[in-house]
C-alpha atoms as one frame of an Amber mdcrd trajectory, in Angstrom:
protein
  82.991  65.100  66.109  83.210  68.878  65.875  86.876  68.663  66.752  89.303
  65.937  65.846  89.617  63.420  68.628  93.046  61.842  68.971  94.543  64.333
  66.542  97.958  62.680  66.583  96.686  59.185  65.829  96.667  58.058  62.210
  93.234  57.146  60.952  92.444  53.423  60.835  89.480  51.174  60.128  88.416
  51.572  63.752  87.952  55.334  63.257  85.922  54.664  60.103  83.751  52.211
  62.031  83.158  54.772  64.810  82.159  57.378  62.204  79.650  54.931  60.677
  78.161  54.219  64.107  78.006  57.865  65.118  75.895  58.838  62.122  73.990
  55.558  61.761  75.072  55.190  58.147  74.703  52.136  55.971  77.728  50.492
  54.416  76.630  51.645  50.954  76.361  55.242  52.214  79.836  54.985  53.754
  81.222  53.713  50.448  79.680  56.701  48.671  80.939  59.191  51.273  84.502
  57.920  51.181  84.846  56.730  47.580  85.291  53.099  48.567  84.556  50.909
  45.569  82.550  48.071  47.113  80.854  47.106  50.340  83.174  44.107  50.594
  86.152  46.466  50.395  84.663  48.646  53.141  84.102  45.608  55.357  87.673
  44.433  54.806  88.929  47.871  55.878  86.763  48.035  58.986  87.047  44.354
  59.937  90.197  42.874  58.449  90.630  39.106  58.571  93.157  39.396  61.377
  90.764  41.559  63.379  93.353  44.322  63.764  91.352  47.213  62.330  92.782
  49.417  65.081  96.254  49.108  63.602  95.420  48.992  59.865  95.978  52.441
  58.396  93.388  53.830  56.019  94.231  54.808  52.477  95.723  58.314  52.847
  92.936  60.013  50.899  90.220  58.164  52.831  91.955  59.254  56.053  91.978
  62.877  54.844  88.281  62.721  53.956  87.541  61.301  57.399  89.465  64.127
  59.082  87.614  66.643  56.901  84.275  65.252  58.105  85.534  65.137  61.700
  86.526  68.799  61.696  83.697  70.139  59.536  80.614  68.170  60.484  78.383
  70.308  58.257  80.102  68.736  55.240  78.791  65.277  56.092  75.992  64.861
  53.527  73.325  63.417  55.758  69.600  63.294  55.120  70.044  63.514  51.392
  67.388  60.932  50.770  63.826  60.557  51.903  63.246  57.860  54.462  61.184
  54.885  53.387  58.525  55.899  55.911  58.394  59.498  54.588  58.136  58.239
  51.011  55.358  55.827  51.951  53.401  58.632  53.651  53.963  60.964  50.675
  52.601  58.309  48.276  49.602  57.832  50.564  48.928  61.589  50.697  49.060
  61.913  46.917  47.507  58.635  45.751  45.275  57.932  48.760  45.715  55.650
  51.745  43.403  53.049  50.240  45.565  52.894  47.079  49.010  52.653  48.687
  49.607  49.800  51.091  52.822  48.025  52.058  52.522  45.697  49.085  52.094
  48.370  46.426  54.790  50.475  48.108  57.445  47.842  47.448  56.315  47.568
  43.835  56.322  51.343  43.358  60.034  51.300  44.166  60.774  48.428  41.793
  60.899  45.698  44.414  58.626  42.859  45.458  55.392  43.324  47.333  57.056
  41.755  50.375  59.795  44.393  50.407  57.302  47.066  51.400  56.205  44.988
  54.393  59.808  44.378  55.489  60.800  48.034  55.082  57.869  49.419  57.003
  58.085  46.837  59.780  61.760  47.663  60.247  62.962  44.187  59.342  64.584
  45.127  56.044  66.672  47.869  54.498  66.401  49.488  51.106  68.890  48.431
  48.464  71.404  51.020  47.236  69.309  51.395  44.066  66.202  52.249  46.077
  68.362  54.687  48.035  69.183  56.454  44.773  65.473  56.770  43.972  64.785
  58.212  47.433  67.709  60.620  47.070  66.452  61.819  43.679  62.958  62.319
  45.087  64.366  64.474  47.877  66.291  66.429  45.241  63.130  66.947  43.204
  61.264  68.208  46.266  64.216  70.393  47.237  64.276  71.951  43.784  60.743
  73.256  44.269  58.595  70.462  42.872  55.463  69.678  44.844  54.712  66.227
  46.240  51.968  65.477  43.669  54.284  66.375  40.798  57.076  64.151  42.098
  54.692  61.272  42.731  52.921  61.436  39.375  56.204  61.761  37.476  57.514
  58.713  39.326  54.303  56.756  38.768  54.508  57.507  35.046  58.015  56.038
  34.945  56.900  53.005  36.951  53.960  52.424  34.595  56.214  52.681  31.540
  58.655  50.070  32.832  56.026  47.630  34.077  54.120  47.814  30.785  57.313
  47.464  28.742  57.910  44.214  30.646  54.351  43.056  29.990  53.384  43.376
  33.654  50.444  45.039  35.358  51.772  48.165  37.056  50.907  49.149  40.609
  48.159  51.771  40.840  47.232  50.981  37.239  43.886  52.806  37.606  45.666
  56.155  37.989  46.677  57.965  34.801  49.757  59.907  35.940  50.092  61.872
  32.703  46.479  63.028  32.932  47.028  64.045  36.547  50.170  66.011  35.666
  48.367  67.754  32.818  45.417  68.582  35.055  47.491  69.887  38.003  50.282
  71.566  36.012  48.722  72.401  32.602  51.392  74.826  31.418  54.370  72.798
  32.526  53.114  69.514  31.069  51.131  70.722  28.053  53.272  68.502  25.825
  51.460  65.494  27.365  48.198  66.643  25.754  49.392  65.786  22.273
């Protein structure tokens, strides 16, 4: 959409739906991009009960945001999170392929062992909360942190929460603080005390 299509038509739920399809965005991502409070609200805008989304006008500000994205495609914040597949491969590179399987992958992201299988087989999507984790990991990598640093910092957080709940954490045989101290001694010297 480098240029506005149908410039003289007011923006409706149908335009919002086309935008979602064009970029392959999830409903939660669309809500974040357009400031729509809930997924149910988004669905009611795109598919109203009467089925007349073509005629239902968008909230004026949502319509303006949509036109902004239509005319300035570079402003659409895409790829701001790691994919599940990329995250899985990163964990395998850092922790070892024999340590990270589909089961432990789901647990590393705070979900069930079965979630990892569903995600990697393509039969399930990440929850919005997992999306936030993946987005923060991309941010960490983008800010100059190396993959091992990101992974060991995350594993340390995972271990803390699992242990606080009285559960056995995934990859319990890895000491993430020791690894951080060994790989980045100056940056993480406070872990030595």
